[in-house]
PDB file of C-alpha atoms and ligand atoms in Angstrom:
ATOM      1  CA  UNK A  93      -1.900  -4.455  19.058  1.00 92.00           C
ATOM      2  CA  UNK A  94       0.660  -5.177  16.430  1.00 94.00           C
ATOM      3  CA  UNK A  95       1.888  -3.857  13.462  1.00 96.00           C
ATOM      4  CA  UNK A  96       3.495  -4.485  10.425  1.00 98.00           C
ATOM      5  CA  UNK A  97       4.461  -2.084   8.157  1.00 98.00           C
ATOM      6  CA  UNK A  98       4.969  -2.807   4.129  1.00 98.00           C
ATOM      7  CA  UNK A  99       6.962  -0.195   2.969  1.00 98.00           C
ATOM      8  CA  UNK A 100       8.005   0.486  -1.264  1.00 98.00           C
ATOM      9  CA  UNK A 101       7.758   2.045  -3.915  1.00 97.00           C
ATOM     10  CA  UNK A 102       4.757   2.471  -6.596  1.00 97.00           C
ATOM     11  CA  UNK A 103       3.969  -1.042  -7.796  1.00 96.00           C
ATOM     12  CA  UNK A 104       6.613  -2.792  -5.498  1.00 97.00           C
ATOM     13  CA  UNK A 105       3.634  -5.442  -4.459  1.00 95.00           C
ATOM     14  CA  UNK A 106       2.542  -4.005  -1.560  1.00 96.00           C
ATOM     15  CA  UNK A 107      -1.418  -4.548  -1.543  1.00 94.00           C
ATOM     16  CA  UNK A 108      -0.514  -7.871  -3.844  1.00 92.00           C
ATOM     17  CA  UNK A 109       1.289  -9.132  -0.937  1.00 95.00           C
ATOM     18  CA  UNK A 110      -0.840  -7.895   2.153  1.00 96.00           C
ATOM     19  CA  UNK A 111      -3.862  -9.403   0.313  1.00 92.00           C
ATOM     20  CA  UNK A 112      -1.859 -12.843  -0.002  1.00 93.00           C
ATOM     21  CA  UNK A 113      -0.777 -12.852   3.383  1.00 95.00           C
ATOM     22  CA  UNK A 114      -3.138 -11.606   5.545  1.00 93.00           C
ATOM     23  CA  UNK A 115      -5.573 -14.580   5.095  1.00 87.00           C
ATOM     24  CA  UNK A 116      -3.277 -16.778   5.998  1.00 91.00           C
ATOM     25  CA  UNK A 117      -1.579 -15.500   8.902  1.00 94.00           C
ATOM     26  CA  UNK A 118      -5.052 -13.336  10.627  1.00 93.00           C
ATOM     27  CA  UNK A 119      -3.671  -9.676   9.907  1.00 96.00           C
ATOM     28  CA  UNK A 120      -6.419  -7.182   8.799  1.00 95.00           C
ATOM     29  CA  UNK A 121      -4.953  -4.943   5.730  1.00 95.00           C
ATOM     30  CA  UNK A 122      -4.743  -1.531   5.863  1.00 96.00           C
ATOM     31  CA  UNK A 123      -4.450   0.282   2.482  1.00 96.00           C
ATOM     32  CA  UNK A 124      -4.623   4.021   2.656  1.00 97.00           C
ATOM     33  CA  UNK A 125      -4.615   3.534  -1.093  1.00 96.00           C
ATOM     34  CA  UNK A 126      -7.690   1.956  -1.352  1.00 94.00           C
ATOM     35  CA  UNK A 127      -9.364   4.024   1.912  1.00 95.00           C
ATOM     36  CA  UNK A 128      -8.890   7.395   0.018  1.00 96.00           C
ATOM     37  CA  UNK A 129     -10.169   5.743  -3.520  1.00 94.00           C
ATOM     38  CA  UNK A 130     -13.382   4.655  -1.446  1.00 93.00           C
ATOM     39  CA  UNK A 131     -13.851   8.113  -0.013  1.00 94.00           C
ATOM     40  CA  UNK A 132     -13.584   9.385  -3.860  1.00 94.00           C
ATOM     41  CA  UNK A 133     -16.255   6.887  -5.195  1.00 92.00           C
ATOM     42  CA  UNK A 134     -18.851   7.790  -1.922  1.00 95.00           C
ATOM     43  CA  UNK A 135     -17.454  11.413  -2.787  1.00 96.00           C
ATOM     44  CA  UNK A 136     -17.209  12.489   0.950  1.00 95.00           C
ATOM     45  CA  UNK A 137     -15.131  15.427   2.156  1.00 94.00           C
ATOM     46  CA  UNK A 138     -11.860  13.218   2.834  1.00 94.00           C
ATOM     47  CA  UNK A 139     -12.683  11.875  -0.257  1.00 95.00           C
ATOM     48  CA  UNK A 140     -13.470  15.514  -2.217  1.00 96.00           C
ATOM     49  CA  UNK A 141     -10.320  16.699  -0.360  1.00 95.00           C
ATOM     50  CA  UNK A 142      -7.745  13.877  -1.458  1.00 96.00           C
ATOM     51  CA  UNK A 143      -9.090  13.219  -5.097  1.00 96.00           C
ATOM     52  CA  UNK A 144      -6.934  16.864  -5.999  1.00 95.00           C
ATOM     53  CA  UNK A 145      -3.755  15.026  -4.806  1.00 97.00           C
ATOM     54  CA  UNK A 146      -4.061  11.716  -5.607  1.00 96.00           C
ATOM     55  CA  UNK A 147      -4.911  12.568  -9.084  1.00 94.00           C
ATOM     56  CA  UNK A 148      -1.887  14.303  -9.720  1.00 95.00           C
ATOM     57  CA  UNK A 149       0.348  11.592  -8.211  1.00 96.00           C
ATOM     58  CA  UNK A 150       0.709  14.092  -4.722  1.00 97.00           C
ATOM     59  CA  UNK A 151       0.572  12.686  -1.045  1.00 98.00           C
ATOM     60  CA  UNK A 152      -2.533  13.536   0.767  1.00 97.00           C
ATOM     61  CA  UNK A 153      -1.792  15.832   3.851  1.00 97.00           C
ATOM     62  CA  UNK A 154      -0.465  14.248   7.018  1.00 96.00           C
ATOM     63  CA  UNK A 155      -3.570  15.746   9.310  1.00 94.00           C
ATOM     64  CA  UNK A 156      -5.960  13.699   6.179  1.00 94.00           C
ATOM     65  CA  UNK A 157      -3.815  10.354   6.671  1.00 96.00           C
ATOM     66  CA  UNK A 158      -3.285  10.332  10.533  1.00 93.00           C
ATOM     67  CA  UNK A 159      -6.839  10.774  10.821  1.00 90.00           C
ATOM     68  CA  UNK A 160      -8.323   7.917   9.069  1.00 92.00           C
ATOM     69  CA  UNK A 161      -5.613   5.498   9.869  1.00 93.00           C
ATOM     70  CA  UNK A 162      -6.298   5.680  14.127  1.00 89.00           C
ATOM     71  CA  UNK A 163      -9.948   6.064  13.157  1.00 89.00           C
ATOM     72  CA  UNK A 164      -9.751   2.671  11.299  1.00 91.00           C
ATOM     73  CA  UNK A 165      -7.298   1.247  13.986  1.00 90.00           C
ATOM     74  CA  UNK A 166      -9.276   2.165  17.253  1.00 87.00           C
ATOM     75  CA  UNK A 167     -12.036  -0.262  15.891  1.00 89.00           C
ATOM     76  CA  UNK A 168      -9.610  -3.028  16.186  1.00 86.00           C
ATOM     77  CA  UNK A 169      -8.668  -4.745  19.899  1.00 87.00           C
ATOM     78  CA  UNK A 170      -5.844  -5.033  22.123  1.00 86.00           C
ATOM     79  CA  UNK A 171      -5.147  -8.216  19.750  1.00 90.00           C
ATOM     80  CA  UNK A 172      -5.859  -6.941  16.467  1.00 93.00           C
ATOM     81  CA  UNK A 173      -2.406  -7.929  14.253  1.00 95.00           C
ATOM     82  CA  UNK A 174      -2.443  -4.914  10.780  1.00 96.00           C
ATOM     83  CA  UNK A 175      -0.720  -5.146   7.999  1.00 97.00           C
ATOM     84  CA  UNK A 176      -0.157  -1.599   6.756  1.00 97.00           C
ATOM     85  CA  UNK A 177       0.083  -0.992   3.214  1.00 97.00           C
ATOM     86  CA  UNK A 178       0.621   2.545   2.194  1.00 96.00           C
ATOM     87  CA  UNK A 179       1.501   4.298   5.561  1.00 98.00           C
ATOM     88  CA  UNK A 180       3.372   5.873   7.094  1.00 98.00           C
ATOM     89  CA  UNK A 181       4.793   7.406   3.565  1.00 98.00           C
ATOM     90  CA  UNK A 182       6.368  10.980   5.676  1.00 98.00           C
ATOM     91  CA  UNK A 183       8.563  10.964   8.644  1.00 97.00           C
ATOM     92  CA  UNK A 184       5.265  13.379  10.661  1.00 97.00           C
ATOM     93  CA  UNK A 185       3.055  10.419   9.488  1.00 97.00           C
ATOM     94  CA  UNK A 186       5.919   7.699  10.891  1.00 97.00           C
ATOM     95  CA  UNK A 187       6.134   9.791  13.894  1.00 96.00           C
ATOM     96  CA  UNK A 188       2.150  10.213  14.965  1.00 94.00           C
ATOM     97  CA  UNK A 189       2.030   6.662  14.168  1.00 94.00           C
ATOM     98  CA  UNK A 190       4.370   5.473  16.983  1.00 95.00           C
ATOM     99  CA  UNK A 191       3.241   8.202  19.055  1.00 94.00           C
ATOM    100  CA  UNK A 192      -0.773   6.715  18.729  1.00 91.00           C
ATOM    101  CA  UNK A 193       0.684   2.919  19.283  1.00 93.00           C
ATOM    102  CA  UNK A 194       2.669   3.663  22.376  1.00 93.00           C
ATOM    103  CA  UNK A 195      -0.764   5.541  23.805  1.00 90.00           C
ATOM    104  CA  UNK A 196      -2.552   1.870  22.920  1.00 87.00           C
ATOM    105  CA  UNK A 197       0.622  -0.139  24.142  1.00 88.00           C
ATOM    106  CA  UNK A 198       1.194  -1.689  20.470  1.00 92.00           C
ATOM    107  CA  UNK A 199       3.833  -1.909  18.885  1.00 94.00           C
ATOM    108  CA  UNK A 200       5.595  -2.272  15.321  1.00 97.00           C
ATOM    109  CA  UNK A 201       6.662  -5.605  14.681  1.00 96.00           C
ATOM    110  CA  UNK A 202       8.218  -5.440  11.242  1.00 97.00           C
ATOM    111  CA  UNK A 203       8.737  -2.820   8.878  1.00 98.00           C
ATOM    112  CA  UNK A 204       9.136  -4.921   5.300  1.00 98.00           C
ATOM    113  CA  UNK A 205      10.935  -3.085   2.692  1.00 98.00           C
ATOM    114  CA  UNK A 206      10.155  -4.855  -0.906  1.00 98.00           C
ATOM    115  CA  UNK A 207      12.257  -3.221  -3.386  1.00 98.00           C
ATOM    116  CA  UNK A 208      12.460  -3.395  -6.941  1.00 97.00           C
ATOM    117  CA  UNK A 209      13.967  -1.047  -9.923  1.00 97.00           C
ATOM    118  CA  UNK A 210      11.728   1.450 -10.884  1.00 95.00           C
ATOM    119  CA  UNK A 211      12.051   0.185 -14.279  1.00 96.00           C
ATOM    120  CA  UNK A 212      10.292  -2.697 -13.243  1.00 96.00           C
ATOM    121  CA  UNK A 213       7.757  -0.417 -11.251  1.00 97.00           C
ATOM    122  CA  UNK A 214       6.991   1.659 -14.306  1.00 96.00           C
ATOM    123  CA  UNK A 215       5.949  -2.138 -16.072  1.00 96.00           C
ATOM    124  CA  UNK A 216       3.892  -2.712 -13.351  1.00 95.00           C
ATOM    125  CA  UNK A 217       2.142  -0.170 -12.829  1.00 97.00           C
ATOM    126  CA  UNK A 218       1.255   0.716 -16.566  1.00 96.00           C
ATOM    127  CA  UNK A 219      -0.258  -2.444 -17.215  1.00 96.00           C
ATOM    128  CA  UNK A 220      -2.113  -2.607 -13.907  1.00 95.00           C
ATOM    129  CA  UNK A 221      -5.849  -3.571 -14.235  1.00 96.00           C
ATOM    130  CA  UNK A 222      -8.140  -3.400 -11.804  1.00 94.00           C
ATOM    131  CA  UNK A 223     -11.891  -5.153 -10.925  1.00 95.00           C
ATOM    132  CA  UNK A 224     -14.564  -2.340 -10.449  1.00 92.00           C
ATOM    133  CA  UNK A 225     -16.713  -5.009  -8.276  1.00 91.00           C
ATOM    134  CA  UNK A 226     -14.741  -7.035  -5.723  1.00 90.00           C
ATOM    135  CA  UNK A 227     -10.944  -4.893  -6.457  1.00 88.00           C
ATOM    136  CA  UNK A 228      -8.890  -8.052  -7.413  1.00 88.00           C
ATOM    137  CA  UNK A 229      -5.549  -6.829  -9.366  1.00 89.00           C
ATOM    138  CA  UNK A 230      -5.035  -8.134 -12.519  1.00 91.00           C
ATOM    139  CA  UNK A 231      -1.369  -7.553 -14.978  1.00 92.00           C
ATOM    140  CA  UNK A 232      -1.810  -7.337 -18.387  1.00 94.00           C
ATOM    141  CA  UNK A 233       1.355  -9.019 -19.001  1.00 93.00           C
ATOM    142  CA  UNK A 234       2.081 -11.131 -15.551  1.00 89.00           C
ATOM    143  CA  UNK A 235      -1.135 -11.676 -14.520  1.00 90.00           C
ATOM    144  CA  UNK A 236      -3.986 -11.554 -17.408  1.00 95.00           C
ATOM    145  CA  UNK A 237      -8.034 -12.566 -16.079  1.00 96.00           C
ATOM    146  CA  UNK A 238      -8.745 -15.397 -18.701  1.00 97.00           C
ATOM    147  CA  UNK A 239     -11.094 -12.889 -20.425  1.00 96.00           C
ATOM    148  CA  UNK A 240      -9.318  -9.809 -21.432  1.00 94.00           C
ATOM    149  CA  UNK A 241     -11.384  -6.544 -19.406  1.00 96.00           C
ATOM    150  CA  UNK A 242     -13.197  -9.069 -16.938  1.00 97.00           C
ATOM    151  CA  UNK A 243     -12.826 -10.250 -13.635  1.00 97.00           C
ATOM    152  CA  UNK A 244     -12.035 -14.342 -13.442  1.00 97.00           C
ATOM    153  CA  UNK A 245     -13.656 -14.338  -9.899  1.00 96.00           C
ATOM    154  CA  UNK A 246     -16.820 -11.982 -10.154  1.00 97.00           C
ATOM    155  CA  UNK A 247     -17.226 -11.256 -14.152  1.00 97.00           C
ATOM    156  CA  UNK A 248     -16.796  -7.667 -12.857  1.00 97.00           C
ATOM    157  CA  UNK A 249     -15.185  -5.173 -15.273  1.00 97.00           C
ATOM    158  CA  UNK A 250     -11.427  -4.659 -15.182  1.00 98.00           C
ATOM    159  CA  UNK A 251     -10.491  -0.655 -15.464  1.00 96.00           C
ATOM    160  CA  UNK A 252      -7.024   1.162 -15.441  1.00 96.00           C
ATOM    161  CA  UNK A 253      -6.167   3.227 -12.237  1.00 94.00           C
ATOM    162  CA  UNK A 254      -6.526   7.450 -13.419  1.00 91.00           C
ATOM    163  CA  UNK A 255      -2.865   7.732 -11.401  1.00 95.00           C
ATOM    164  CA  UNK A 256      -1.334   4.658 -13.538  1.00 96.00           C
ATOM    165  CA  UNK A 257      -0.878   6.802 -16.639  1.00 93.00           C
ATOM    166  CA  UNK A 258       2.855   6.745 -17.093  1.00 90.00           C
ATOM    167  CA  UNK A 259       3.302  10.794 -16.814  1.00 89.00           C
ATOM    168  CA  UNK A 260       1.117  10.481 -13.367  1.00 95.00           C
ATOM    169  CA  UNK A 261       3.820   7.228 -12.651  1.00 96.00           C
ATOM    170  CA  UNK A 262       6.642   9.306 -13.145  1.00 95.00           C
ATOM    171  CA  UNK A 263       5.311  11.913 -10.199  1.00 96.00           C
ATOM    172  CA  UNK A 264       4.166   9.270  -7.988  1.00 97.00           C
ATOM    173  CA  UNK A 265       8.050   7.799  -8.187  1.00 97.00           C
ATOM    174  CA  UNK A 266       9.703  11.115  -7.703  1.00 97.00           C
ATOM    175  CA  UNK A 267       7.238  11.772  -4.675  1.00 97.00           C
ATOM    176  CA  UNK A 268       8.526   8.728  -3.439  1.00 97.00           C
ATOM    177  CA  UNK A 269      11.786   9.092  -3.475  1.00 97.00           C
ATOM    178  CA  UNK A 270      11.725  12.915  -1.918  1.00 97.00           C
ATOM    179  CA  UNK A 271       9.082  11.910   0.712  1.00 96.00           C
ATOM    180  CA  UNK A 272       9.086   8.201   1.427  1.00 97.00           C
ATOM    181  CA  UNK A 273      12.261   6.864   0.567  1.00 96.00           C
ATOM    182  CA  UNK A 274      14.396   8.551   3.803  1.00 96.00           C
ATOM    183  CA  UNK A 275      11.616   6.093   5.984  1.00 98.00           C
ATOM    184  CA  UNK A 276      14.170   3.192   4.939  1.00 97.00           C
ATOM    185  CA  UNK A 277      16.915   4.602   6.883  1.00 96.00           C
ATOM    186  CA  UNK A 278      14.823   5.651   9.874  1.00 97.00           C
ATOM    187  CA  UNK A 279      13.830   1.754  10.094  1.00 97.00           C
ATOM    188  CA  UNK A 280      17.266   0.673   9.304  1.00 97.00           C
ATOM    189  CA  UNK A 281      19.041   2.860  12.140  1.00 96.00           C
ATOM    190  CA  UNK A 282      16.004   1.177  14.480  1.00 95.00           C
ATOM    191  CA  UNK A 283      17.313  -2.388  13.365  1.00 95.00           C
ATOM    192  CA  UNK A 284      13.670  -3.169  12.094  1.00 95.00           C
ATOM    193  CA  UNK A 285      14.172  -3.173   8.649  1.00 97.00           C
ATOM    194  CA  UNK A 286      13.797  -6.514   6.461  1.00 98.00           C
ATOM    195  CA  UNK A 287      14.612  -5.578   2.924  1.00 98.00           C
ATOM    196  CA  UNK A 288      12.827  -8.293   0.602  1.00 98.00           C
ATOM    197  CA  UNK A 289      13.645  -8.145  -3.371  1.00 98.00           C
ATOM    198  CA  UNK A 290      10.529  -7.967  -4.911  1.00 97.00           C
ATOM    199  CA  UNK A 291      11.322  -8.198  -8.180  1.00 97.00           C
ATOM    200  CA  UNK A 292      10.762 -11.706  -8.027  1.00 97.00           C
ATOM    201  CA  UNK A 293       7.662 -14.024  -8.255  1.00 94.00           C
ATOM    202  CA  UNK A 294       4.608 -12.863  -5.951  1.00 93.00           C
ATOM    203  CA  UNK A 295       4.877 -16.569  -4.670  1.00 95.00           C
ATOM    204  CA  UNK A 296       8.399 -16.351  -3.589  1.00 97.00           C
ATOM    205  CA  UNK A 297       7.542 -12.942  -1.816  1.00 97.00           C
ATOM    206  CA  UNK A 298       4.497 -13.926  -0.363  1.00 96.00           C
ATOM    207  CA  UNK A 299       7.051 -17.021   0.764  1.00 96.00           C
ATOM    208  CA  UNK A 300       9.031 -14.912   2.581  1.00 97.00           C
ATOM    209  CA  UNK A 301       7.201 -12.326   3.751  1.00 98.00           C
ATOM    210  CA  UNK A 302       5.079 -15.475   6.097  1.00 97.00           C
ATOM    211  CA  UNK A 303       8.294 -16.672   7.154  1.00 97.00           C
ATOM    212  CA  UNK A 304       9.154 -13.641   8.401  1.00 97.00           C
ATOM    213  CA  UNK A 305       6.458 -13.045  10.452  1.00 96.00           C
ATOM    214  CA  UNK A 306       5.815 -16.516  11.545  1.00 93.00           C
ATOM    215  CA  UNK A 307       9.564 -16.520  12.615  1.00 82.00           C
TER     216      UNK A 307
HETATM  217  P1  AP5 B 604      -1.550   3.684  -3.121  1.00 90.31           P
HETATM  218  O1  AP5 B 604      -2.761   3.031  -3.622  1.00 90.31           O
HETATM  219  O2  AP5 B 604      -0.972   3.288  -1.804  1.00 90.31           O
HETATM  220  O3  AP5 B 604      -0.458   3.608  -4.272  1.00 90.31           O
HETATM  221  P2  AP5 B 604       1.084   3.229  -4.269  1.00 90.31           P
HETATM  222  O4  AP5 B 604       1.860   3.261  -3.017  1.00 90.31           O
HETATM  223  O5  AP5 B 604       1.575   4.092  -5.353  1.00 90.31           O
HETATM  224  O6  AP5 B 604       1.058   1.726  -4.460  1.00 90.31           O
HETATM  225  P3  AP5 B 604       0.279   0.916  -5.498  1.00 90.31           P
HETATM  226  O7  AP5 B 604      -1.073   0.536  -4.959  1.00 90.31           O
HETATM  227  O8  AP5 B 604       0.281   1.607  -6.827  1.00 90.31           O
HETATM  228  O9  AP5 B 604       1.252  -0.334  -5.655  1.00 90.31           O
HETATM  229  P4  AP5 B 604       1.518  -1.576  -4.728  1.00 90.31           P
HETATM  230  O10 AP5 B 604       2.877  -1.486  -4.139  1.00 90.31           O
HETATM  231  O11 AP5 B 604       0.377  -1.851  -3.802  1.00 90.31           O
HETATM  232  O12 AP5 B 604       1.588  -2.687  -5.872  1.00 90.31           O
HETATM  233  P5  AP5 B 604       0.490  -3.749  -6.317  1.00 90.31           P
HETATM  234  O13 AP5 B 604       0.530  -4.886  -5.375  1.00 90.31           O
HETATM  235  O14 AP5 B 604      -0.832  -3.107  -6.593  1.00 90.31           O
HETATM  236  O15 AP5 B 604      -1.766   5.270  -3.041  1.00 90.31           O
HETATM  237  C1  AP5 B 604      -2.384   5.990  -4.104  1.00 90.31           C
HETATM  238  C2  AP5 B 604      -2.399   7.463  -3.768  1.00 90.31           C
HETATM  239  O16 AP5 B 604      -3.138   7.682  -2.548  1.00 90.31           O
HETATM  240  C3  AP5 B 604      -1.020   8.100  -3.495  1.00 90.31           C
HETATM  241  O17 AP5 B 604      -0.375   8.509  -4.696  1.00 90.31           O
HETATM  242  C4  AP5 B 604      -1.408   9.286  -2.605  1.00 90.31           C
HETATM  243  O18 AP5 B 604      -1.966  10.325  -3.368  1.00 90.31           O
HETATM  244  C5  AP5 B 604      -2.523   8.706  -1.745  1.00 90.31           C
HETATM  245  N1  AP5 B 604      -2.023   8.098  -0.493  1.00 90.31           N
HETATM  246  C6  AP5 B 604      -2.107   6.787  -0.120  1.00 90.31           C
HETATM  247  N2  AP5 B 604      -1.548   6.600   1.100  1.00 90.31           N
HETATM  248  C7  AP5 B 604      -1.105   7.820   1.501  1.00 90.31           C
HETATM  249  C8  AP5 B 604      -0.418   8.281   2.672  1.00 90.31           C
HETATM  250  N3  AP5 B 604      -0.077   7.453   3.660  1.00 90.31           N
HETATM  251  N4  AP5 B 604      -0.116   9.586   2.744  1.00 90.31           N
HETATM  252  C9  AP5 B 604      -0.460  10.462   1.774  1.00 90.31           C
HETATM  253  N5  AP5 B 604      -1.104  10.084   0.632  1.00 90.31           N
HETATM  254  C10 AP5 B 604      -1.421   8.774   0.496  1.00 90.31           C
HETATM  255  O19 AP5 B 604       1.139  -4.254  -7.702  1.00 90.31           O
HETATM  256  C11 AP5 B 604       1.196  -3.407  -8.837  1.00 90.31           C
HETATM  257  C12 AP5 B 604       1.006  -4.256 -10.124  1.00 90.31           C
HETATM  258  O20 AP5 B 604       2.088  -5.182 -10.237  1.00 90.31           O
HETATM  259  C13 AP5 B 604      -0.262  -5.120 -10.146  1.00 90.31           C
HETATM  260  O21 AP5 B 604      -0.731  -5.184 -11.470  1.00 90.31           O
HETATM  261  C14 AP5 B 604       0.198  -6.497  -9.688  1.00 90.31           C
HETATM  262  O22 AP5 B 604      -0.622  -7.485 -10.250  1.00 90.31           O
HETATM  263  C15 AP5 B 604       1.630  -6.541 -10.238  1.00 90.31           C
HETATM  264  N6  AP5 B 604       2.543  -7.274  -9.364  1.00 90.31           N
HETATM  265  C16 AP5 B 604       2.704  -7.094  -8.020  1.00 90.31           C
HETATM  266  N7  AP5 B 604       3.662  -7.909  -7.542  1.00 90.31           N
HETATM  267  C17 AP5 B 604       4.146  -8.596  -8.641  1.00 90.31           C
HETATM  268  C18 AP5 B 604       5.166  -9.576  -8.809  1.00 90.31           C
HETATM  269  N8  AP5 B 604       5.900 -10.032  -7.774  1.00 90.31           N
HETATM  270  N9  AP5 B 604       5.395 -10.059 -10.052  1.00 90.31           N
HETATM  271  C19 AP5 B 604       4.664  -9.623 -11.121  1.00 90.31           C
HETATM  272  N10 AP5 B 604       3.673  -8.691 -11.013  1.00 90.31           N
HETATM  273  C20 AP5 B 604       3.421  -8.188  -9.793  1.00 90.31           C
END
């Protein structure tokens, strides 16, 4: 089993990129993102439980995460290659996470920092849209559907994120820095660290991000 792990900021491309690459090079994407906004919609427990947090920009608890993450993982083979987008976002979630992999002898790979200024992040996120049917990302700016509020691939309708409202943003950055951001140097002091500026075009990450891993 192998893993890669895409590590950044709110809006630093993370689930653009994993949903770019993973086609192309046979990785199945993980987003805890979008795993905890599915529990919401079927309004399950996990789901009940995380909507508090995630509405207010907070991290879901560890014991919530760690959970649904191996859950999702054990279906996968000796063989199965993730991309994971979204965890592990504390150092207990980075730790249970190498714990769990050395119990399945698999192994992290890469741990792929894309970084970008959180001005940029802010822009991002803000003009986010989102399709209600098949969840393509659209950018109101950067990357507009050719009918404004509908999905070019499935005519679905396009709809903001609740936690992309800039005062929400704000939180969401702040929790980063206090609770993600220290992951960087545990990755760096491991020499598994790739730092990728993301403020460029998703083509040029995408780009790099395949070299990477094909390298
Ligand atoms: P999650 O969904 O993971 O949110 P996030 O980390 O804040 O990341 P985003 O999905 O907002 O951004 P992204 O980096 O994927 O960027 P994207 O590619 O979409 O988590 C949401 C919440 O769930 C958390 O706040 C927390 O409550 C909870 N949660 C999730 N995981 C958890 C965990 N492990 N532990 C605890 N709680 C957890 O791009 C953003 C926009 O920019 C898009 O519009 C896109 O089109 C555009 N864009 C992207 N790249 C480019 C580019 N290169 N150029 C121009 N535009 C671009």
């Amino acid at each position: 089993m192998e893993v890669v792990i895409l590590l950044g900021g709110p809006g630093s491309g993370k689930g653009t990129t994993a949903e770019r690459v993973r086609g192309r090079l046979g990785y199945i994407h993980i987003s805890t993102g979008d795993m905890l906004r599915e529990a919401v919609k079927n309004g399950s427990d996990i789901g009940r439980k995380a909507d508090l947090y995630m509405k207010r920009g907070e991290l879901v608890p560890d014991d919530i995460m760690i959970e649904i993450v191996v859950e999702r993982m054990r279906r996968g083979n000796k063989d199965s290659k993730y991309l994971l987008d979204g965890f592990p976002r504390t150092s207990e979630q980075a730790t249970l996470l190498e714990k769990s992999l050395a119990d399945e002898n698999g192994e992290i790979s890469h741990v792929l920092f894309l970084d970008a200024p959180s001005e940029l992040l802010i822009k991002r996120l803000t003009g986010r849209r989102i399709c209600r049917e098949c969840g393509i990302n659209y950018h109101v700016e950067t990357m507009r559907p050719k009918k404004e509020g509908v999905c070019d691939a499935c005519g679905g309708e396009l709809y903001q994120r609740p936690d992309d409202h800039e005062s929400t943003i704000k939180n969401r950055l702040d929790v980063y820095g206090r609770q993600t951001e220290s992951l960087i140097s545990r990755y760096k002091e491991k020499g598994m660290l790739k730092r990728i500026d993301s403020s460029v075009a998703v083509d040029n990450i995408v780009n790099v991000v395949v070299d990477i891993l094909e390298g």
